[in-house]
Tab-separated table of C-alpha atoms and ligand atoms in Angstrom:
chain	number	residue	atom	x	y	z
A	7	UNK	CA	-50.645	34.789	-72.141
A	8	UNK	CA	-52.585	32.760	-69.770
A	9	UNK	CA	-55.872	30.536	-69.526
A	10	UNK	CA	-57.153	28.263	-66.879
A	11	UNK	CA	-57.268	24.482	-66.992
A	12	UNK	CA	-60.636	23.608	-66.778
A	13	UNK	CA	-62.002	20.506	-65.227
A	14	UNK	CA	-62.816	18.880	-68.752
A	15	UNK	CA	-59.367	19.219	-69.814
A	16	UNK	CA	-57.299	15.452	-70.733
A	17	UNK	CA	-54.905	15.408	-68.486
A	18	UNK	CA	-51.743	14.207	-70.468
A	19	UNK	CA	-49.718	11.070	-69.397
A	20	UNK	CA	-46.419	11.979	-67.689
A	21	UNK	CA	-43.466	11.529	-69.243
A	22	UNK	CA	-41.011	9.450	-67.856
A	23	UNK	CA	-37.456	8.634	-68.338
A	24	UNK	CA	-33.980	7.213	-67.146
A	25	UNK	CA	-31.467	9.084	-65.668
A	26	UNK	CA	-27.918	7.993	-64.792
A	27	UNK	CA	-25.735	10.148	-62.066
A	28	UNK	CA	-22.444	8.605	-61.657
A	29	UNK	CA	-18.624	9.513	-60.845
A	30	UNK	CA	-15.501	7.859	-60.017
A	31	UNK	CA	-14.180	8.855	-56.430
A	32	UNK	CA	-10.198	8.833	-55.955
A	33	UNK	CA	-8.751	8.795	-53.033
A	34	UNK	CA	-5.409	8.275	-52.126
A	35	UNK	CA	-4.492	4.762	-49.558
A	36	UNK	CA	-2.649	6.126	-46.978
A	37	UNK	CA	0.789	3.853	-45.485
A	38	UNK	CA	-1.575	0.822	-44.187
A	39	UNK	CA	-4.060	0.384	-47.154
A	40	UNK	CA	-1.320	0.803	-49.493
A	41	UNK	CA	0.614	-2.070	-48.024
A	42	UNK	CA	-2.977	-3.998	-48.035
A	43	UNK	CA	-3.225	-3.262	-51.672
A	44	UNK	CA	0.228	-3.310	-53.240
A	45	UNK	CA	0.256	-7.115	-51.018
A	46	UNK	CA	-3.037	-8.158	-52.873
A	47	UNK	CA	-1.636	-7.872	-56.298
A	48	UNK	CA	1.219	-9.708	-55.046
A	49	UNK	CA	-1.707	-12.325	-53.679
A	50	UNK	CA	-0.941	-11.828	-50.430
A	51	UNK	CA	-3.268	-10.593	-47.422
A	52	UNK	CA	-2.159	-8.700	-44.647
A	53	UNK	CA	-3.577	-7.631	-41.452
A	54	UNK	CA	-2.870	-5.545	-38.450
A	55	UNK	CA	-1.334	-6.533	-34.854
A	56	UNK	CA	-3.642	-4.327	-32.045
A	57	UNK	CA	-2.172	-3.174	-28.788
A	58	UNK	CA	-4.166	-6.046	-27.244
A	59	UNK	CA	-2.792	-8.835	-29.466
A	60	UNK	CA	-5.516	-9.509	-31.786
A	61	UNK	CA	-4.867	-9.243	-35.255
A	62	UNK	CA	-7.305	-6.981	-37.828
A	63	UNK	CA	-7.516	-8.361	-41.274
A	64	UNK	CA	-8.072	-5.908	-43.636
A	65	UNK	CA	-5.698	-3.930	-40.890
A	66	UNK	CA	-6.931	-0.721	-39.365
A	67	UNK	CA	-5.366	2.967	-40.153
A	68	UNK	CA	-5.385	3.639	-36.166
A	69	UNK	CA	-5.697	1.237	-33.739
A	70	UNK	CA	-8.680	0.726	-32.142
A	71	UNK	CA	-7.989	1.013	-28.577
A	72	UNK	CA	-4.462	3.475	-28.807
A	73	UNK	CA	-5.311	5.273	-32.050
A	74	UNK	CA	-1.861	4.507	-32.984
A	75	UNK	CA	-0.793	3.388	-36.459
A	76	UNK	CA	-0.214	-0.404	-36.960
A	77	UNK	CA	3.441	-1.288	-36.967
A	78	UNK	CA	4.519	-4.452	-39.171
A	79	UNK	CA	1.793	-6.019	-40.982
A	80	UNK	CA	1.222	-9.443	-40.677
A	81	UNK	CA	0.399	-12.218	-43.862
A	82	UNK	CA	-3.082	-14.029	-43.041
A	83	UNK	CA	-5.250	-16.620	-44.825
A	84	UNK	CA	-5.799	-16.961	-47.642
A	85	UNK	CA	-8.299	-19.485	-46.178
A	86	UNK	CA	-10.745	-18.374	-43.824
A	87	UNK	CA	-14.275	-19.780	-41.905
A	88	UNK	CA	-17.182	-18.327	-42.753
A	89	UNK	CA	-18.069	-16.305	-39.618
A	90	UNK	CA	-22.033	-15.252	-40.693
A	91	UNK	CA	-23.471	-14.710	-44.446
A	92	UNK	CA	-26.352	-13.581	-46.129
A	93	UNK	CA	-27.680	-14.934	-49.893
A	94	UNK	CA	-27.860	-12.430	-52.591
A	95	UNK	CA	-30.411	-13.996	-55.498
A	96	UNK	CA	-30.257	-11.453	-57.781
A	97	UNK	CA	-26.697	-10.232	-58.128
A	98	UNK	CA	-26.396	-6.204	-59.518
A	99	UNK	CA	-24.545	-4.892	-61.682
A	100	UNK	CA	-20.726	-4.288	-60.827
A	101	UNK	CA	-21.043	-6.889	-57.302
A	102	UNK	CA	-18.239	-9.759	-57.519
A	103	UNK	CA	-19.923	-12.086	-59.244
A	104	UNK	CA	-22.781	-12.219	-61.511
A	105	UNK	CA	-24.335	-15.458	-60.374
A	106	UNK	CA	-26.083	-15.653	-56.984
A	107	UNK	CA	-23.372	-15.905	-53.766
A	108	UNK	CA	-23.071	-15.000	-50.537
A	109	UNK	CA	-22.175	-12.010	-49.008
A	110	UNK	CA	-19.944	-13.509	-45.668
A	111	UNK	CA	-17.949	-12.116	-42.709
A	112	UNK	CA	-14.501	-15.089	-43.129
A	113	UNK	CA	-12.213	-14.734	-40.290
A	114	UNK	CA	-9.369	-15.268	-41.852
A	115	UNK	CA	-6.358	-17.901	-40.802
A	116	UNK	CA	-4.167	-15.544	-38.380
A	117	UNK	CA	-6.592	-12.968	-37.721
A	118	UNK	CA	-9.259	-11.832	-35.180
A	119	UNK	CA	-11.330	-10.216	-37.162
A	120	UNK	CA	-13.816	-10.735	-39.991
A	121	UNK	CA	-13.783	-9.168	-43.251
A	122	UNK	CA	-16.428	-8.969	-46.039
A	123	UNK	CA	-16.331	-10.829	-49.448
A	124	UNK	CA	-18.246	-12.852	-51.611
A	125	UNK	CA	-18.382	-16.133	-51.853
A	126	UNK	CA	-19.070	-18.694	-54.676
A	127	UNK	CA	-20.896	-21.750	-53.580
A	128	UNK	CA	-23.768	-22.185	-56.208
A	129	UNK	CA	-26.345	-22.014	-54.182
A	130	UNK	CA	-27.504	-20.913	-50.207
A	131	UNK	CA	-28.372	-24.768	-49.725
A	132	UNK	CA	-24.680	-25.622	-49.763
A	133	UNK	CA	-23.963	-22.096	-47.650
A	134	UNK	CA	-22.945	-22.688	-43.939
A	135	UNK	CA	-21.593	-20.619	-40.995
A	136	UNK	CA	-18.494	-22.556	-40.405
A	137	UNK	CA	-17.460	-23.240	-43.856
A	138	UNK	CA	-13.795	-23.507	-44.530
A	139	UNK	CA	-13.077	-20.968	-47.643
A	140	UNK	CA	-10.334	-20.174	-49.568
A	141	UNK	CA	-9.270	-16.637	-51.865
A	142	UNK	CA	-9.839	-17.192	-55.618
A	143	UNK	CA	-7.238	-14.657	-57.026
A	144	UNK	CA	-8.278	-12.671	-59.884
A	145	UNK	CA	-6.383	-13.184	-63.363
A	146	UNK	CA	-5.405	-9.541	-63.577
A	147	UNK	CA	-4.463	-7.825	-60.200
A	148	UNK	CA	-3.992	-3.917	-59.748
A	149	UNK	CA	-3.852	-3.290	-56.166
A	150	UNK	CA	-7.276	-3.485	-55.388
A	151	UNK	CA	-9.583	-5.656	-53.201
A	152	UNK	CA	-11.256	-6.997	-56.403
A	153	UNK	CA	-8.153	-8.651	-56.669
A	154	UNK	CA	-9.412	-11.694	-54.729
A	155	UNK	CA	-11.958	-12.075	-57.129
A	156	UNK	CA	-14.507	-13.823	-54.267
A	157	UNK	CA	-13.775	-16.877	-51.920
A	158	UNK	CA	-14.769	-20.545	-52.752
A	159	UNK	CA	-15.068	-23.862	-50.404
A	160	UNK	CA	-11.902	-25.235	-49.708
A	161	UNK	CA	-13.097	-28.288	-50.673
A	162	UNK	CA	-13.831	-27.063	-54.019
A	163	UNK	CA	-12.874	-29.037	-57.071
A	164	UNK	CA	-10.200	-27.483	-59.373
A	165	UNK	CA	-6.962	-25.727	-58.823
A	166	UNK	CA	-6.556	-24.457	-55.762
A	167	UNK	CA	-5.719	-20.986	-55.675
A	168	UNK	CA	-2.421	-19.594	-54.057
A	169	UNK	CA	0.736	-18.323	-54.768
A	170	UNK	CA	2.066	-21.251	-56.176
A	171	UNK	CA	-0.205	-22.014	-58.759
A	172	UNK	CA	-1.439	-20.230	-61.755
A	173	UNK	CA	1.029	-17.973	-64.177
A	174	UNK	CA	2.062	-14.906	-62.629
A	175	UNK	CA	0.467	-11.745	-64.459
A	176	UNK	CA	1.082	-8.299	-64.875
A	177	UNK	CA	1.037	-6.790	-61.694
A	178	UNK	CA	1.709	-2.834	-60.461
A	179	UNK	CA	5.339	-2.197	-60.029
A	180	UNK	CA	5.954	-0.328	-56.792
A	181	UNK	CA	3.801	0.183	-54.360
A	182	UNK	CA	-0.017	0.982	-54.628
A	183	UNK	CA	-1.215	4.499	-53.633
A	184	UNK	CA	-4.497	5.450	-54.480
A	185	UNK	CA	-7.706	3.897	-55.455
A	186	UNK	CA	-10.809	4.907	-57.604
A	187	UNK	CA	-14.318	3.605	-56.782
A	188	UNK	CA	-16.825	4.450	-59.373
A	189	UNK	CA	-20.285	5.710	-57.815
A	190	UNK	CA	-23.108	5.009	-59.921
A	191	UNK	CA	-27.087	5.975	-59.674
A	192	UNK	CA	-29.377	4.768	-62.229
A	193	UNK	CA	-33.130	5.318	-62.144
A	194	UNK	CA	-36.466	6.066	-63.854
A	195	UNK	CA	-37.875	9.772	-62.952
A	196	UNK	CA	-41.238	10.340	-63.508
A	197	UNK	CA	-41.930	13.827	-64.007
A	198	UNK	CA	-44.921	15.277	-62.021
A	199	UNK	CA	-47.980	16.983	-64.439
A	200	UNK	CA	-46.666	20.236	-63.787
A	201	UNK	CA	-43.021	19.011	-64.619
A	202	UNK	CA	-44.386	17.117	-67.749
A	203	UNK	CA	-46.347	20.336	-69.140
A	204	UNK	CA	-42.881	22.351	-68.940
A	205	UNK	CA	-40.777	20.091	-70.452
A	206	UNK	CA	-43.081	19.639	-73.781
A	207	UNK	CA	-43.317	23.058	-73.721
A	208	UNK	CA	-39.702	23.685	-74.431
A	209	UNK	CA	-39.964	21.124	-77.235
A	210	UNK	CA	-42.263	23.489	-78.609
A	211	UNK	CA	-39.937	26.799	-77.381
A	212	UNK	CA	-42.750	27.954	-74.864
A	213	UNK	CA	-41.840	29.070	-71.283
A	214	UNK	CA	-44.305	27.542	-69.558
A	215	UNK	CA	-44.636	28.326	-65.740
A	216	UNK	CA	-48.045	28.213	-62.905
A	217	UNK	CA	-50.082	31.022	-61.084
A	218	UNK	CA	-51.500	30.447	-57.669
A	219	UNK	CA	-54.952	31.231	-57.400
A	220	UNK	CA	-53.840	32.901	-53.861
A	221	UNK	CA	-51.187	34.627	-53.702
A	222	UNK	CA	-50.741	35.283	-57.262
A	223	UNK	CA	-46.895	34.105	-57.603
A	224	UNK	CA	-45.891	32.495	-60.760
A	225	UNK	CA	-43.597	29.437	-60.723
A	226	UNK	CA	-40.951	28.117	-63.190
A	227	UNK	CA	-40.878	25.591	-63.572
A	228	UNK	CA	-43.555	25.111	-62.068
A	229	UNK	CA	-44.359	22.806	-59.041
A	230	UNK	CA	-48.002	21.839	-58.889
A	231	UNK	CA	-48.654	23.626	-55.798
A	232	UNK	CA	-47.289	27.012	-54.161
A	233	UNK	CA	-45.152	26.565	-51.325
A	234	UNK	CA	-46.382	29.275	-49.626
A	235	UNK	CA	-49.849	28.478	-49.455
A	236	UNK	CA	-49.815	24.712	-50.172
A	237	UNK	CA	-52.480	24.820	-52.857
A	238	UNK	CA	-52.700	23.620	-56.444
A	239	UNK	CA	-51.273	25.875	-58.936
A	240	UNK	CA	-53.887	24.954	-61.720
A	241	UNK	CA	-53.331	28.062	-64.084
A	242	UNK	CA	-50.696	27.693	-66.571
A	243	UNK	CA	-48.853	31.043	-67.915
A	244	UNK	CA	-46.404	31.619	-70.741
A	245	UNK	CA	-43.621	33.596	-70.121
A	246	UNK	CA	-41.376	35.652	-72.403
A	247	UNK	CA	-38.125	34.302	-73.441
A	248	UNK	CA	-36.223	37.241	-71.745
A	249	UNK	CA	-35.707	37.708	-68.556
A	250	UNK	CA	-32.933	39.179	-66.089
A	251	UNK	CA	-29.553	38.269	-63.938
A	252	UNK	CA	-30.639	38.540	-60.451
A	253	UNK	CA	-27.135	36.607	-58.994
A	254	UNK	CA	-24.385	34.635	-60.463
A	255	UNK	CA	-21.121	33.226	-60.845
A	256	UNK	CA	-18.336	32.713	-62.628
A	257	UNK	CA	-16.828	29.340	-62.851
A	258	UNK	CA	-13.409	28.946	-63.080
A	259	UNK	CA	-12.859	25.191	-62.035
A	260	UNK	CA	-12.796	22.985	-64.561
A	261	UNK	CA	-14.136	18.920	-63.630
A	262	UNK	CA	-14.174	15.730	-66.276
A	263	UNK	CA	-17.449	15.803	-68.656
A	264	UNK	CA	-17.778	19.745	-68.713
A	265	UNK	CA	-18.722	20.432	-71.801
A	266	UNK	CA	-18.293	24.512	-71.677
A	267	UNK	CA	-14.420	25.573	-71.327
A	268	UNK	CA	-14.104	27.294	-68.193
A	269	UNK	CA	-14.606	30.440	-67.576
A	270	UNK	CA	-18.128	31.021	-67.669
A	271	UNK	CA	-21.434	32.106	-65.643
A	272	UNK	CA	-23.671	30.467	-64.166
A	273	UNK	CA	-26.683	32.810	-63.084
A	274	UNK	CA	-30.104	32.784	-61.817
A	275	UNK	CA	-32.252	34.245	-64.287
A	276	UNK	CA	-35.481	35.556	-63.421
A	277	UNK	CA	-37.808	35.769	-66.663
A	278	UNK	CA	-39.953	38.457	-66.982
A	279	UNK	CA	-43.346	37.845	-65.440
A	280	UNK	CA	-42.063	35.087	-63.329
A	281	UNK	CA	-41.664	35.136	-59.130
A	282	UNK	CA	-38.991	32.977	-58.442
A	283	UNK	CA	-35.484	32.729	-60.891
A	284	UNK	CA	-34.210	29.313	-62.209
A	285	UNK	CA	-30.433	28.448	-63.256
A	286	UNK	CA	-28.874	28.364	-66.375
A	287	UNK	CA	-25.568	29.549	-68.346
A	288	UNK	CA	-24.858	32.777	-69.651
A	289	UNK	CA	-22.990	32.574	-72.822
A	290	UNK	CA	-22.345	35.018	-75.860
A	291	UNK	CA	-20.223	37.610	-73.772
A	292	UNK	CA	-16.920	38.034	-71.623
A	293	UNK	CA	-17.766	36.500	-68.111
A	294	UNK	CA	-16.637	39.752	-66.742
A	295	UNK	CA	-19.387	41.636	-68.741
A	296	UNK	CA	-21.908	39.957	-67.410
A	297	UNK	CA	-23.672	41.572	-64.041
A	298	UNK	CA	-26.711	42.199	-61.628
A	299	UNK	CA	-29.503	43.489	-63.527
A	300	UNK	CA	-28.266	42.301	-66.987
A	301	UNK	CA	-31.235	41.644	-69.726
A	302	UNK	CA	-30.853	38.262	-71.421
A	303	UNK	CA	-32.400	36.198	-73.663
A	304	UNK	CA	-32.942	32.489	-74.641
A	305	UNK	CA	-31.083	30.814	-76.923
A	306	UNK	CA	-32.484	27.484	-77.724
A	307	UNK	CA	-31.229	24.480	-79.124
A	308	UNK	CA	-32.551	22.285	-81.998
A	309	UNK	CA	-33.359	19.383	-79.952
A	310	UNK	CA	-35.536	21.497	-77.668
A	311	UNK	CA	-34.487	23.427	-74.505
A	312	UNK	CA	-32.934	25.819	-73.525
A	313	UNK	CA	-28.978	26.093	-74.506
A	314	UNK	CA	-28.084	28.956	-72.478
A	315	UNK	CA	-28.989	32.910	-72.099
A	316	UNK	CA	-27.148	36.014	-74.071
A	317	UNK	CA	-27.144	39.460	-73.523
A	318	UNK	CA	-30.440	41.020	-74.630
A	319	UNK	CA	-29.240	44.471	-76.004
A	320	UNK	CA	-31.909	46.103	-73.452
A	321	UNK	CA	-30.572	48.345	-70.524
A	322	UNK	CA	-30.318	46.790	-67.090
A	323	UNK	CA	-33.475	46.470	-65.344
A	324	UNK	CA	-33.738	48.688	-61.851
A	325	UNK	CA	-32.692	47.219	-58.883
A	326	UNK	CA	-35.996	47.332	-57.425
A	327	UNK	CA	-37.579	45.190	-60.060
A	328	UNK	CA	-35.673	42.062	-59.256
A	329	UNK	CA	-34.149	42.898	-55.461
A	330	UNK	CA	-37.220	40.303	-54.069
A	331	UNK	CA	-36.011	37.290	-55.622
A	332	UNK	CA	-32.699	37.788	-54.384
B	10	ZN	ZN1	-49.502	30.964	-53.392
């Protein structure tokens, strides 16, 4: 079941790949930023009259010194001075543009305040605090504040931008309520050794997990070292593909790109010979059969892996046999 790594041993190449986390977050606008919006489809900006006079463009939810809510909303711009910028070379992926700009703080004409937006000048040689700017509308508005596409010099050749140029488009009927703003993470993980060793095990359908040479807990996956003692865990162990339901729960709530129909379990399953219990599904019965103690086993997939854990047939293992890694 087990044999030490010894120091002659090729130490295979970690494997590495890219991972993407992303979601779209709603929200609904509130009163102001729905005005704000709905007006930008209409290509219009509006700001916000303060208690002390000054006018906030994009306008505040609560004013700053009352905490009050705004009352009318005032038009501003849509040309502006550039109040402070910074260059961005090497535009990413979903920014305004896709050539290099500048990010900019442009104080709007009728405002106080500064708000941020891109601007499209070419390049930071012809960038200047100071610069006169104007909105460039987007073709297609929705409400949103990618509806001013990015700002450009106002002494920019070609049509000027406003609202009497340019065909009028499609725009929302009614007023503007909420707003999604997709979140996106995309990176490269590198698995550690440890890592790397159990996930080509599982392409082979081996369990593979780590001893420490102190305490004598086993870990999976594993970790490389124990976190008790802090030491490498350099002997690798594999573990049966049965194991039992220390906790769980059942999952009711359903979210966009589940891919099991709600309900179903969730549980931490501690496999036999193992010390600590990892996650995974529990499929094959009634969510309400499954329980503390329950036996399972893996099912796995063709690909490799794991695709969830069943009942075993086996009677439920003793309390005492899994109550420490509760
Ligand atoms: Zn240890």
């Amino acid at each position: 079941m087990s044999h030490p790594l010894d120091a002659g041993e090729t130490v295979m190449e970690p494997l590495r790949a890219p991972l993407v986390i992303e979601f779209d977050y709603t929200r609904s606008l509130g009163p102001v930023l729905s005005q704000f919006m709905t007006a930008l489809a209409g290509r219009r900006i509006l700001g916000a009259r303060g208690a002390d006079g000054r006018v906030h463009a994009p306008p505040f939810e609560y004013d700053p010194v009352t905490a009050d809510p705004p009352g009318d909303l005032v038009a501003v711009g849509p040309e502006g001075t550039v109040v402070s910028w910074s260059w961005m070379p090497e535009p990413l992926a979903g920014q305004p543009l896709a050539e290099p700009f500048a990010w900019a703080l442009i104080r709007l004409d009728g405002a106080d305040t500064a708000m941020l937006h891109a601007v499209d000048v070419g390049s930071a040689a012809a960038m200047r605090t100071g610069m006169r700017v104007r909105a460039r509308w987007a073709a297609k508005r929705t409400g949103s504040i990618r509806d001013i596409a990015c700002f450009e010099p106002c002494d920019a050749p070609g049509p000027a931008a406003g609202p009497d140029h340019g065909p009028d488009h499609e725009e929302p009927a009614g007023a503007v309520t909420g707003t999604v703003t997709p979140v996106r993470l995309s990176y490269m993980h590198t698995a550690s050794p440890a890592e790397s060793a159990y996930l080509r095990g599982l392409a082979d359908r081996k369990l593979l997990g780590q001893r420490c040479g102190v305490c004598g807990q086993v870990y999976v996956p594993p970790r490389g070292t124990c976190p008790a003692d802090g030491v490498p865990t350099r002997e690798q162990v594999e573990l049966p593909h049965t194991g039992t339901v220390t906790t769980f729960c059942v999952v009711n709530v359903g979210y966009p790109g589940q891919r099991v129909t709600p309900p179903y379990v969730a549980a931490a399953v501690l496999l036999d010979g193992a010390d600590i219990a990892f996650q995974h599904l529990i499929l094959g019965c009634e969510p309400g059969d499954v329980r503390m103690g329950m036996r399972v086993r893996a099912v796995w997939n063709d690909s490799g892996g794991i695709s969830h854990f069943g009942p075993a047939g086996e009677p439920d293992a003793p309390y005492e046999t899994y109550a420490r890694s509760l």
